[in-house]
GROMACS .gro file of C-alpha atoms in nm:
model
  206
    1GLN     CA    1   0.489   0.676  -1.317
    2ARG     CA    2   0.526   0.584  -0.973
    3TRP     CA    3   0.674   0.760  -0.684
    4ILE     CA    4   0.745   0.759  -0.294
    5VAL     CA    5   0.751   1.060  -0.121
    6ASP     CA    6   1.001   1.033   0.207
    7ASP     CA    7   1.007   1.241   0.513
    8GLY     CA    8   1.231   1.506   0.345
    9LYS     CA    9   0.940   1.570   0.125
   10VAL     CA   10   1.138   1.418  -0.167
   11LEU     CA   11   0.994   1.235  -0.458
   12SER     CA   12   1.178   0.931  -0.545
   13ARG     CA   13   1.055   0.731  -0.832
   14VAL     CA   14   1.006   0.348  -0.794
   15CYS     CA   15   1.020   0.072  -1.027
   16ASN     CA   16   0.672   0.009  -1.162
   17SER     CA   17   0.593  -0.358  -1.071
   18LYS     CA   18   0.297  -0.574  -1.055
   19ILE     CA   19   0.318  -0.844  -0.810
   20SER     CA   20   0.043  -1.091  -0.663
   21GLN     CA   21   0.288  -1.343  -0.518
   22ILE     CA   22   0.611  -1.323  -0.310
   23GLU     CA   23   0.821  -1.586  -0.136
   24TRP     CA   24   0.833  -1.570   0.191
   25ASN     CA   25   1.173  -1.493   0.342
   26ASP     CA   26   1.349  -1.425   0.650
   27GLY     CA   27   1.520  -1.092   0.563
   28THR     CA   28   1.191  -0.975   0.350
   29LYS     CA   29   1.020  -0.642   0.511
   30ILE     CA   30   0.712  -0.471   0.445
   31GLN     CA   31   0.581  -0.097   0.484
   32PRO     CA   32   0.221   0.022   0.447
   33THR     CA   33   0.150   0.308   0.241
   34LEU     CA   34  -0.106   0.538   0.119
   35ASP     CA   35  -0.123   0.541  -0.265
   36LEU     CA   36  -0.263   0.853  -0.479
   37LEU     CA   37  -0.356   0.849  -0.812
   38ILE     CA   38  -0.253   1.197  -0.895
   39LYS     CA   39  -0.416   1.342  -1.252
   40SER     CA   40  -0.252   1.637  -1.379
   41GLY     CA   41  -0.132   1.757  -1.052
   42ALA     CA   42  -0.467   1.685  -0.872
   43PRO     CA   43  -0.537   1.359  -0.662
   44ALA     CA   44  -0.794   1.152  -0.789
   45TYR     CA   45  -0.792   0.810  -0.635
   46ALA     CA   46  -0.667   0.652  -0.294
   47MET     CA   47  -0.579   0.317  -0.247
   48ALA     CA   48  -0.393   0.077   0.019
   49GLY     CA   49  -0.066   0.059  -0.054
   50LEU     CA   50   0.245  -0.184   0.036
   51GLN     CA   51   0.626  -0.164  -0.029
   52VAL     CA   52   0.801  -0.497  -0.037
   53LYS     CA   53   1.163  -0.532   0.036
   54GLY     CA   54   1.366  -0.823  -0.002
   55ASN     CA   55   1.690  -0.940  -0.146
   56ASN     CA   56   1.818  -0.618  -0.242
   57GLU     CA   57   1.482  -0.537  -0.437
   58GLU     CA   58   1.191  -0.325  -0.384
   59ASP     CA   59   0.851  -0.405  -0.551
   60CYS     CA   60   0.528  -0.214  -0.492
   61PRO     CA   61   0.213  -0.385  -0.578
   62LEU     CA   62  -0.094  -0.212  -0.700
   63ALA     CA   63  -0.448  -0.232  -0.529
   64ARG     CA   64  -0.706  -0.436  -0.719
   65GLN     CA   65  -0.975  -0.181  -0.604
   66TRP     CA   66  -0.959   0.209  -0.582
   67THR     CA   67  -1.162   0.464  -0.418
   68THR     CA   68  -1.189   0.816  -0.499
   69PHE     CA   69  -1.003   1.080  -0.302
   70SER     CA   70  -1.300   1.225  -0.131
   71PHE     CA   71  -1.317   0.934   0.094
   72ALA     CA   72  -0.930   0.976   0.174
   73VAL     CA   73  -1.007   1.308   0.361
   74GLU     CA   74  -1.283   1.143   0.572
   75PRO     CA   75  -1.185   1.139   0.935
   76THR     CA   76  -1.207   0.789   0.984
   77PHE     CA   77  -1.019   0.667   0.661
   78ARG     CA   78  -0.704   0.472   0.731
   79VAL     CA   79  -0.499   0.187   0.588
   80GLU     CA   80  -0.491  -0.148   0.802
   81ALA     CA   81  -0.358  -0.472   0.725
   82PHE     CA   82  -0.407  -0.832   0.805
   83THR     CA   83  -0.271  -1.198   0.724
   84SER     CA   84  -0.485  -1.504   0.695
   85THR     CA   85  -0.505  -1.860   0.591
   86ASP     CA   86  -0.749  -2.140   0.462
   87SER     CA   87  -0.749  -2.239   0.777
   88ASP     CA   88  -0.699  -1.918   1.029
   89LEU     CA   89  -0.872  -1.601   1.116
   90HIS     CA   90  -0.773  -1.277   1.012
   91LYS     CA   91  -0.461  -1.132   1.202
   92PRO     CA   92  -0.364  -0.773   1.215
   93ILE     CA   93  -0.018  -0.675   1.154
   94PHE     CA   94   0.237  -0.395   1.196
   95SER     CA   95   0.366  -0.236   1.542
   96ARG     CA   96   0.157  -0.182   1.833
   97ASP     CA   97   0.260   0.199   1.815
   98TYR     CA   98   0.119   0.208   1.438
   99ASN     CA   99  -0.218   0.428   1.481
  100PRO     CA  100  -0.422   0.379   1.156
  101VAL     CA  101  -0.594   0.702   1.197
  102ASP     CA  102  -0.281   0.923   1.301
  103GLN     CA  103  -0.079   0.788   1.030
  104MET     CA  104  -0.313   0.856   0.789
  105LYS     CA  105  -0.356   1.241   0.895
  106THR     CA  106   0.025   1.276   0.901
  107ALA     CA  107   0.043   1.142   0.581
  108MET     CA  108  -0.224   1.363   0.411
  109GLU     CA  109  -0.049   1.664   0.579
  110LEU     CA  110   0.270   1.548   0.397
  111PHE     CA  111   0.118   1.514   0.062
  112GLY     CA  112  -0.057   1.854   0.111
  113VAL     CA  113   0.294   2.017   0.179
  114VAL     CA  114   0.423   1.828  -0.150
  115LEU     CA  115   0.141   1.937  -0.384
  116SER     CA  116   0.197   2.288  -0.238
  117GLN     CA  117   0.582   2.250  -0.346
  118SER     CA  118   0.502   2.175  -0.663
  119GLY     CA  119   0.512   2.425  -0.940
  120GLU     CA  120   0.546   2.380  -1.338
  121GLY     CA  121   0.850   2.196  -1.294
  122SER     CA  122   0.721   1.905  -1.082
  123PRO     CA  123   0.664   1.576  -1.242
  124LEU     CA  124   0.321   1.536  -1.118
  125SER     CA  125   0.202   1.852  -1.311
  126ASP     CA  126   0.108   1.653  -1.625
  127GLY     CA  127  -0.015   1.315  -1.686
  128PHE     CA  128  -0.099   1.034  -1.451
  129HIS     CA  129   0.125   0.936  -1.179
  130ILE     CA  130   0.069   0.702  -0.852
  131VAL     CA  131   0.259   0.864  -0.533
  132SER     CA  132   0.275   0.630  -0.226
  133ILE     CA  133   0.316   0.772   0.102
  134PRO     CA  134   0.487   0.557   0.372
  135LEU     CA  135   0.277   0.502   0.676
  136ASP     CA  136   0.507   0.316   0.910
  137GLY     CA  137   0.847   0.178   0.927
  138TRP     CA  138   0.968  -0.138   0.770
  139THR     CA  139   0.838  -0.488   0.948
  140PRO     CA  140   0.916  -0.790   0.886
  141LEU     CA  141   0.717  -1.010   0.631
  142PRO     CA  142   0.498  -1.224   0.926
  143SER     CA  143   0.657  -1.581   0.954
  144MET     CA  144   0.509  -1.870   0.786
  145GLU     CA  145   0.343  -2.122   1.036
  146ASP     CA  146   0.421  -2.491   0.929
  147SER     CA  147   0.522  -2.386   0.580
  148ALA     CA  148   0.139  -2.283   0.501
  149ALA     CA  149   0.091  -2.015   0.268
  150TYR     CA  150  -0.111  -1.691   0.340
  151THR     CA  151  -0.268  -1.428   0.251
  152LEU     CA  152  -0.162  -1.052   0.321
  153THR     CA  153  -0.436  -0.789   0.262
  154CYS     CA  154  -0.436  -0.441   0.277
  155LEU     CA  155  -0.719  -0.239   0.326
  156ALA     CA  156  -0.786   0.152   0.259
  157THR     CA  157  -1.144   0.213   0.390
  158ALA     CA  158  -1.371   0.467   0.613
  159GLU     CA  159  -1.584   0.169   0.705
  160PRO     CA  160  -1.608   0.119   1.095
  161GLU     CA  161  -1.484  -0.229   1.120
  162ALA     CA  162  -1.221  -0.298   0.796
  163GLU     CA  163  -1.195  -0.670   0.938
  164GLU     CA  164  -1.547  -0.738   0.874
  165LEU     CA  165  -1.476  -0.646   0.483
  166LEU     CA  166  -1.226  -0.952   0.481
  167THR     CA  167  -1.564  -1.170   0.524
  168MET     CA  168  -1.757  -1.015   0.268
  169ASP     CA  169  -1.858  -1.091  -0.081
  170PRO     CA  170  -1.613  -0.922  -0.300
  171GLY     CA  171  -1.897  -0.776  -0.497
  172LEU     CA  172  -2.021  -0.595  -0.166
  173VAL     CA  173  -1.667  -0.496  -0.083
  174GLU     CA  174  -1.702  -0.313  -0.420
  175MET     CA  175  -1.988  -0.117  -0.327
  176THR     CA  176  -1.791   0.012   0.001
  177ALA     CA  177  -1.548   0.309   0.026
  178SER     CA  178  -1.286   0.079   0.046
  179SER     CA  179  -0.950  -0.004  -0.161
  180VAL     CA  180  -0.847  -0.370  -0.141
  181LEU     CA  181  -0.482  -0.513  -0.224
  182GLU     CA  182  -0.354  -0.872  -0.150
  183LEU     CA  183  -0.060  -1.038  -0.196
  184ARG     CA  184  -0.024  -1.430  -0.171
  185VAL     CA  185   0.283  -1.528   0.054
  186VAL     CA  186   0.441  -1.857  -0.024
  187PRO     CA  187   0.701  -2.096   0.088
  188THR     CA  188   1.064  -2.039   0.015
  189GLY     CA  189   1.138  -2.214  -0.296
  190VAL     CA  190   0.839  -2.149  -0.474
  191GLU     CA  191   0.873  -1.912  -0.734
  192ALA     CA  192   0.698  -1.585  -0.713
  193THR     CA  193   0.471  -1.427  -0.978
  194SER     CA  194   0.517  -1.078  -1.113
  195ASP     CA  195   0.481  -0.864  -1.426
  196ALA     CA  196   0.747  -0.629  -1.412
  197ASP     CA  197   0.787  -0.328  -1.669
  198GLY     CA  198   1.159  -0.301  -1.583
  199ASN     CA  199   1.171   0.084  -1.598
  200SER     CA  200   1.495   0.230  -1.407
  201CYS     CA  201   1.441   0.454  -1.107
  202SER     CA  202   1.565   0.797  -1.057
  203GLU     CA  203   1.516   1.072  -0.808
  204ASN     CA  204   1.416   1.415  -0.813
  205ASP     CA  205   1.398   1.660  -0.562
  206LEU     CA  206   1.075   1.880  -0.546
   0.00000   0.00000   0.00000
C-alpha cells in the first residue's frame, strides 16, 4: 500500500501508480517527497519521491533506485531535483526557499511522530508499505522550451554534490548512498505512459 502524510500527521492512501512519462500541461504541478518503504512497522529503505498533480488526477511515480534507511538519517541526506534536455545542462528546480537539508530534517521528525502514534491498529504495523512525506509545496511543472521534451530527475542522496551524480555512469551511481527517480516530460499531445493498478484511495486517521 502507498500512503502520504500531511501536516496534520494523517495517513491518506494514494493510488499506487507507476509512470515513467508525463505530458506537459500548463496546470500540472509537482511536489517533492521523501518516500520510505516500511516493513512491519519499521523503515527499511528511503527513496526520492515526487507527487504529480494534473487534470484532477494525482500520480506517485516510484524511484528506480533505492537506498537503505540508515543513510536517510545522515545529516547531509536530502532530496534535490533537476531538469535536463539532450542539449542543455541540468537545472535545479523547486522554490528558492526550499532548503533540502532543513526540509529533510522536518520530514524525518514528522515521520517519527507518525511512528510514535502508530499502535497495533495502524495500517503500517503489518506488511509492506510506502509512505510519502512532502518536502515542499506544489510547484508548477517546469515549462517546455521550443516543445523539446526533457527529463525530470529527483535524487535522494548524502553525497556532497548531487548534480554530479547526473553525469556519472548509472553503475557508479548504484554504488553511492543515493536514490534516483526519473520522469520523461513530453509535449502536449504525446500520450503519457503509465502502469497503474487502479486501486481506489481511502483515508485513515492515525
